[in-house]
CSV table of C-alpha atoms in Angstrom, one decimal:
chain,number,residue,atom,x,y,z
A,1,UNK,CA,-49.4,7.7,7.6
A,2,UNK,CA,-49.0,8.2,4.0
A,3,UNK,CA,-46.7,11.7,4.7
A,4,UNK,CA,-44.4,9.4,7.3
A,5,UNK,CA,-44.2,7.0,4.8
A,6,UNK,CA,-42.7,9.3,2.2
A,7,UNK,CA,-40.5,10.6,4.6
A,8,UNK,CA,-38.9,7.4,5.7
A,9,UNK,CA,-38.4,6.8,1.4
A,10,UNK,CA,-36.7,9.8,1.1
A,11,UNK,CA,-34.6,9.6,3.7
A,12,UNK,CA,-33.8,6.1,3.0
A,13,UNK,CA,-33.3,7.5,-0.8
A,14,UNK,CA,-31.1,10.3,0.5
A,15,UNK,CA,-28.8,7.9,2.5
A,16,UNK,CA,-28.3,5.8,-0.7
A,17,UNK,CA,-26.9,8.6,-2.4
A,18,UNK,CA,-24.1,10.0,0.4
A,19,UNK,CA,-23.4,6.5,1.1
A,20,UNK,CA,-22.3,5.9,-2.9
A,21,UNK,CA,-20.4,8.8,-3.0
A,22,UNK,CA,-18.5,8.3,0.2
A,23,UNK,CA,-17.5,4.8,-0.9
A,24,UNK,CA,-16.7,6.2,-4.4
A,25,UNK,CA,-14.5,9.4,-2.8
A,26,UNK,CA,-13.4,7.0,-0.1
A,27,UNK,CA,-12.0,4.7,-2.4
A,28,UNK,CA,-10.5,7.5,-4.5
A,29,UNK,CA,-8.4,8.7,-1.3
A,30,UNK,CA,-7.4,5.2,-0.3
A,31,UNK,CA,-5.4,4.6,-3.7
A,32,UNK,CA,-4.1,7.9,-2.9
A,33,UNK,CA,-3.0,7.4,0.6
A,34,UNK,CA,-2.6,3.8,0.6
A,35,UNK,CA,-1.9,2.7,-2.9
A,36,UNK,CA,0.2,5.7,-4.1
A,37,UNK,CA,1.6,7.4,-0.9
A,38,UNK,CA,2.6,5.0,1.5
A,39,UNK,CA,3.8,2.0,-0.8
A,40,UNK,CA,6.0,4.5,-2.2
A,41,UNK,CA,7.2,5.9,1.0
A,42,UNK,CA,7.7,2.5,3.2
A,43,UNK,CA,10.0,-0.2,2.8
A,44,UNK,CA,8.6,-3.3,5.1
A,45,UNK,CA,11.5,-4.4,7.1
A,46,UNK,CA,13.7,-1.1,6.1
A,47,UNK,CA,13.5,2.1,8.9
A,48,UNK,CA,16.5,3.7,7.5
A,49,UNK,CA,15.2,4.0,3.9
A,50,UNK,CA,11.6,4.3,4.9
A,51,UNK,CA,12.5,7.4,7.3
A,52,UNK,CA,14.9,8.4,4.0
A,53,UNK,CA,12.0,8.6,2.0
A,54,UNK,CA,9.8,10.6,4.5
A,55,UNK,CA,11.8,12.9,5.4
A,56,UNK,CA,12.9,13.9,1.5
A,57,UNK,CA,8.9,13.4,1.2
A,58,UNK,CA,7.5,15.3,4.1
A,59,UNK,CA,4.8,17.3,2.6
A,60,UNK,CA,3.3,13.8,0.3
A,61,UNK,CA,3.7,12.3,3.6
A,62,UNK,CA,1.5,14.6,5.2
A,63,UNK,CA,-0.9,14.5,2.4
A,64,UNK,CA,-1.2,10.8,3.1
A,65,UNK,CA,-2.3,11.8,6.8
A,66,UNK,CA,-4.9,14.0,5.7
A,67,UNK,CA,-6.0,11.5,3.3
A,68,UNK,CA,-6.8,9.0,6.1
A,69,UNK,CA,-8.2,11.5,8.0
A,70,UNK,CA,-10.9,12.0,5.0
A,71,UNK,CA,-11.4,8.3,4.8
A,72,UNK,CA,-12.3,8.2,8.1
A,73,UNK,CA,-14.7,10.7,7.6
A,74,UNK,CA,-16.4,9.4,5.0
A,75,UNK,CA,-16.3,5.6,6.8
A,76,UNK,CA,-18.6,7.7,9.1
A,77,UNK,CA,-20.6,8.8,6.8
A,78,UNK,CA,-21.2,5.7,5.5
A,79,UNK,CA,-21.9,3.4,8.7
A,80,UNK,CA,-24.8,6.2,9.4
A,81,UNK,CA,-25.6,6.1,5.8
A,82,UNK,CA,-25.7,2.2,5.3
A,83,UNK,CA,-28.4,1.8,8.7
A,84,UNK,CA,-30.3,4.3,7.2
A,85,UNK,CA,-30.6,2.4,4.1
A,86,UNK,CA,-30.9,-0.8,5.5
A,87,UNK,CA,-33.2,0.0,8.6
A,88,UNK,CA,-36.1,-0.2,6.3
A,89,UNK,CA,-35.7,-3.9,5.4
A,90,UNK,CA,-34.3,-4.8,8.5
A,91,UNK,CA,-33.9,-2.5,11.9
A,92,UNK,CA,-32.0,-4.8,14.2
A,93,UNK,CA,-29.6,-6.3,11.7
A,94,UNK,CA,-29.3,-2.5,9.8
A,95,UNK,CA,-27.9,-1.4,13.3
A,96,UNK,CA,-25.4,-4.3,13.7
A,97,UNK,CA,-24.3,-4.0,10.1
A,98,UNK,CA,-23.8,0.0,11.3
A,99,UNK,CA,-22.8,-0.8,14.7
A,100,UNK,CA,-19.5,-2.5,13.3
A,101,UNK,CA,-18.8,-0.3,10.0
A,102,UNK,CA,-18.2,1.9,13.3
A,103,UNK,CA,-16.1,0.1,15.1
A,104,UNK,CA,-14.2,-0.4,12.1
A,105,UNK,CA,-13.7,3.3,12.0
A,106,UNK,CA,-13.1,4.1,15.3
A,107,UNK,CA,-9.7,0.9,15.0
A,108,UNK,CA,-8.9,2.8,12.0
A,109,UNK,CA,-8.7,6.3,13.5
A,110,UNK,CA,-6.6,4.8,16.3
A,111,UNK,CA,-4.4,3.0,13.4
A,112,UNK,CA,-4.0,6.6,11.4
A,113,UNK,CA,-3.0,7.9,15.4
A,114,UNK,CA,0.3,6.7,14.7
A,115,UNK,CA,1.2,8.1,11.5
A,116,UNK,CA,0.5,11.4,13.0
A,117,UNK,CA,3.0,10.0,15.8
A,118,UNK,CA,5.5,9.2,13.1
A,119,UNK,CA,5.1,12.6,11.1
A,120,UNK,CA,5.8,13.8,14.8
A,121,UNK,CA,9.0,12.3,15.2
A,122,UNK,CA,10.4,12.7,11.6
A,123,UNK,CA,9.6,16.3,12.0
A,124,UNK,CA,10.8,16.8,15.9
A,125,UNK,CA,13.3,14.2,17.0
A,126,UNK,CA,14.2,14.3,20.4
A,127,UNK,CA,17.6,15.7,20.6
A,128,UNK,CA,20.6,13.6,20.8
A,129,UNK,CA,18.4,10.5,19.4
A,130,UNK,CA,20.5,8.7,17.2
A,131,UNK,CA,19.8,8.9,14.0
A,132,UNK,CA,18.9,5.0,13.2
A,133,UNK,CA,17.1,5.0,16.6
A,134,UNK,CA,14.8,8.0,15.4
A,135,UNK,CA,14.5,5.8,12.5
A,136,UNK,CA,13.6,2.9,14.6
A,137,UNK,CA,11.0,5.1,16.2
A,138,UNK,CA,9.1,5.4,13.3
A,139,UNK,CA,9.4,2.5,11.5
A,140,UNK,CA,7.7,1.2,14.9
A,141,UNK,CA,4.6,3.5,14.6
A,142,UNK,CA,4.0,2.8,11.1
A,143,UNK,CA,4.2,-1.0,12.1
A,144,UNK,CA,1.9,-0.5,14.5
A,145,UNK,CA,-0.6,1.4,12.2
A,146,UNK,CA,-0.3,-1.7,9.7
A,147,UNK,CA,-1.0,-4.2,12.8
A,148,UNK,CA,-4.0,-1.8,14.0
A,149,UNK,CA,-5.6,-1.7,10.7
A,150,UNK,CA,-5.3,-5.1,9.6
A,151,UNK,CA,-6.7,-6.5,13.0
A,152,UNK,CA,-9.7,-3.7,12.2
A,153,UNK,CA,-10.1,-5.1,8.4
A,154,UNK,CA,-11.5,-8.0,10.1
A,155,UNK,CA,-14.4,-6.3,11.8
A,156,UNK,CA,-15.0,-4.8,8.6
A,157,UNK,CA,-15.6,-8.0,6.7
A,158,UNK,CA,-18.0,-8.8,9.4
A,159,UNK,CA,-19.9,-5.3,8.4
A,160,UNK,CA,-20.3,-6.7,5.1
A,161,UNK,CA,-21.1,-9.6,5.5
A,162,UNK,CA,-23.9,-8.3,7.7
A,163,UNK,CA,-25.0,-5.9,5.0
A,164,UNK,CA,-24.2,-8.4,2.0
A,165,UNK,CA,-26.7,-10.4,4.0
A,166,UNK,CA,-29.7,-8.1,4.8
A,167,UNK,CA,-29.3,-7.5,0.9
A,168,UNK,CA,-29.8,-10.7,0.2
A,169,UNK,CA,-32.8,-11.4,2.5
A,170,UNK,CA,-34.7,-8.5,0.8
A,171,UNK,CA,-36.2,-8.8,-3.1
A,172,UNK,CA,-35.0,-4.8,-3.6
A,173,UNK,CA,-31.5,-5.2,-4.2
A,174,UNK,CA,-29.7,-7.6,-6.8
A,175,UNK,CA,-28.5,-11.1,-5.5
A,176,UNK,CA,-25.3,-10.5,-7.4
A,177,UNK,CA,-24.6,-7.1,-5.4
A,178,UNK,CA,-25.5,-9.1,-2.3
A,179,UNK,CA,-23.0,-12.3,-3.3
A,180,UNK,CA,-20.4,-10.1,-4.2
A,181,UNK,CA,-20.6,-8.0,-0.9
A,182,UNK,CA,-20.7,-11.3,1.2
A,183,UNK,CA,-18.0,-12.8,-0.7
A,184,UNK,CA,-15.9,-9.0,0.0
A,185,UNK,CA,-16.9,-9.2,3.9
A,186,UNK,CA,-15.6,-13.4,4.3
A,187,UNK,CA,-12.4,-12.1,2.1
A,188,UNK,CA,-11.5,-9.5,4.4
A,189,UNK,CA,-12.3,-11.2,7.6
A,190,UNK,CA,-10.4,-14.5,6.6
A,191,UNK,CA,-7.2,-12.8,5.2
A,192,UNK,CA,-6.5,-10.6,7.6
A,193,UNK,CA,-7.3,-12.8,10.7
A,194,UNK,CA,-4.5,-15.3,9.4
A,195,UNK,CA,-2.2,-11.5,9.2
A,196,UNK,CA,-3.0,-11.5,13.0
A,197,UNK,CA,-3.1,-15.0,13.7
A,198,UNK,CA,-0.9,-16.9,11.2
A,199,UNK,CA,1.5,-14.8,10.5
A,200,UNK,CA,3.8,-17.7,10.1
A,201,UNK,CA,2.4,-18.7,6.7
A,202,UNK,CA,2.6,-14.8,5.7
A,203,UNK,CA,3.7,-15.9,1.9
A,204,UNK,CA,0.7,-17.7,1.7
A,205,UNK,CA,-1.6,-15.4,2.9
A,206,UNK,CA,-0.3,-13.1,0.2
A,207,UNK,CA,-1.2,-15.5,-2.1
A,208,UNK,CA,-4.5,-15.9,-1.2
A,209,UNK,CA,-4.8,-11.9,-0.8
A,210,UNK,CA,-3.6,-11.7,-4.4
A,211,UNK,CA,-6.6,-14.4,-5.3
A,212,UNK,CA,-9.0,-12.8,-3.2
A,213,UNK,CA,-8.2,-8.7,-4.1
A,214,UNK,CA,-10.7,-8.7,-7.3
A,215,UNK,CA,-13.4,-9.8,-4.9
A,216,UNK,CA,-12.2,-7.5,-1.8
A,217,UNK,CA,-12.6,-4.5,-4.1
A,218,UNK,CA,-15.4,-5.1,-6.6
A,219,UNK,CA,-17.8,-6.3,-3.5
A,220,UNK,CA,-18.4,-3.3,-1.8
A,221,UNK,CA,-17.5,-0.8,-4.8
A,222,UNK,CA,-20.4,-2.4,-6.8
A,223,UNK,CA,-22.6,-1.8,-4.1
A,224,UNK,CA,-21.9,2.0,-3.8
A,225,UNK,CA,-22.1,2.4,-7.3
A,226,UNK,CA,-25.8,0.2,-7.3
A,227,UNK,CA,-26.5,2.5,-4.6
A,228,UNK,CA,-25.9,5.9,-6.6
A,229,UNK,CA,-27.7,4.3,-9.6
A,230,UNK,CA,-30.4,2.2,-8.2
A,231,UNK,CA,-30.7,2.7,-4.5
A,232,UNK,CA,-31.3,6.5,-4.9
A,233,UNK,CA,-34.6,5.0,-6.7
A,234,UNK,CA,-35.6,3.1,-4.6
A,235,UNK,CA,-38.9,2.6,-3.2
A,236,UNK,CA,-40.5,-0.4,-0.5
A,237,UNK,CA,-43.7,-0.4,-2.3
């Protein structure tokens, strides 16, 4: 009993730690491929400069790719990690909380699809397409990564809400992580349901996205570095 016991602690130890460092390298790549890459790369509403700026940027471009490919790697890591952590306090909720961080990922993989469909046609046009159409093309796919994405953003506030409340419920983990991850989850699910649903009142949504970004990022952040610190010490004694 005893042995199974330590078991199921180090396990739940080990999970803490690769969860922490996949939200820390995770977050590391999205400033890359999000942050520094792509806002450099597309202009919203522009296909002739954004495919400009792609094509005299193929190889960053690419590196942007590959970067979302590695966050959606690690976003696998940490859904397994996170209900391995959490199954401890609370098995049926862990799984939820897990169930949708990977539903989140699989959206996101089928978001990042269509940047490989836009590296596609920047690299191989189909012959005789006009140049604005080819253009048009890819504009379209990256549009339809954003749309992809932000409709998955909103399953993801649901994960941590889920997780920001099993945290709560248990006396192991700090009611100021668990706030702040809450607060994160209801951040992300509001602001990007009124992208999908509202789009009409987009100026005020950005607003309230500029409000709300401190928030977005410091919620689950602080949690994976509690995690790394704390939750790699952690024992249900």
């Amino acid at each position: 009993m005893k042995l199974g016991k330590t078991t199921n602690q180090n396990m739940q130890q080990k999970a803490a730690v690769f969860s922490g460092i996949a939200l820390l390298v995770m977050t590391v790549a999205a400033i890359f491929a999000q942050g520094y890459v792509h806002s450099s790369l597309v202009v919203d509403g522009d296909a002739a400069t954004t495919i400009k700026n792609i094509q005299a940027s193929q190889a960053l471009f690419r590196l942007e790719v590959l970067g979302w490919l590695f966050i959606i790697i690690m976003d696998l890591i940490v859904s397994w990690g996170f209900y391995l952590f959490l199954k401890p306090f609370y098995p049926g909720y862990a799984l939820l909380a897990g169930g949708l961080r990977f539903l989140y990922t699989a959206i996101l993989a089928t978001a990042v699809s269509h940047l490989v469909v836009t590296n596609t046609i920047v690299q191989n046009p189909v012959g005789g397409t006009a140049a604005d159409r080819v253009a048009q093309q890819a504009m379209d796919a990256i549009t339809t990564f954003k749309a992809t994405w932000s409709f998955g953003l909103i399953i993801f506030g649901l994960h941590l809400i889920a997780v920001g409340l099993i945290a709560w419920k248990t006396t192991k983990i700090p009611k100021v992580i668990s706030f702040l991850v809450v607060l994160a989850g209801f951040s992300y699910s509001i602001i990007h349901f009124m992208y999908n649903f509202m789009p009409q009142i987009e100026n005020v949504i950005g607003l309230v996205e500029l409000i709300l970004m401190v928030p977005m990022v410091i919620g689950e952040l602080g949690f994976g570095i509690w995690l790394l610190i704390k939750g790699r010490k952690l024992t249900m004694d």
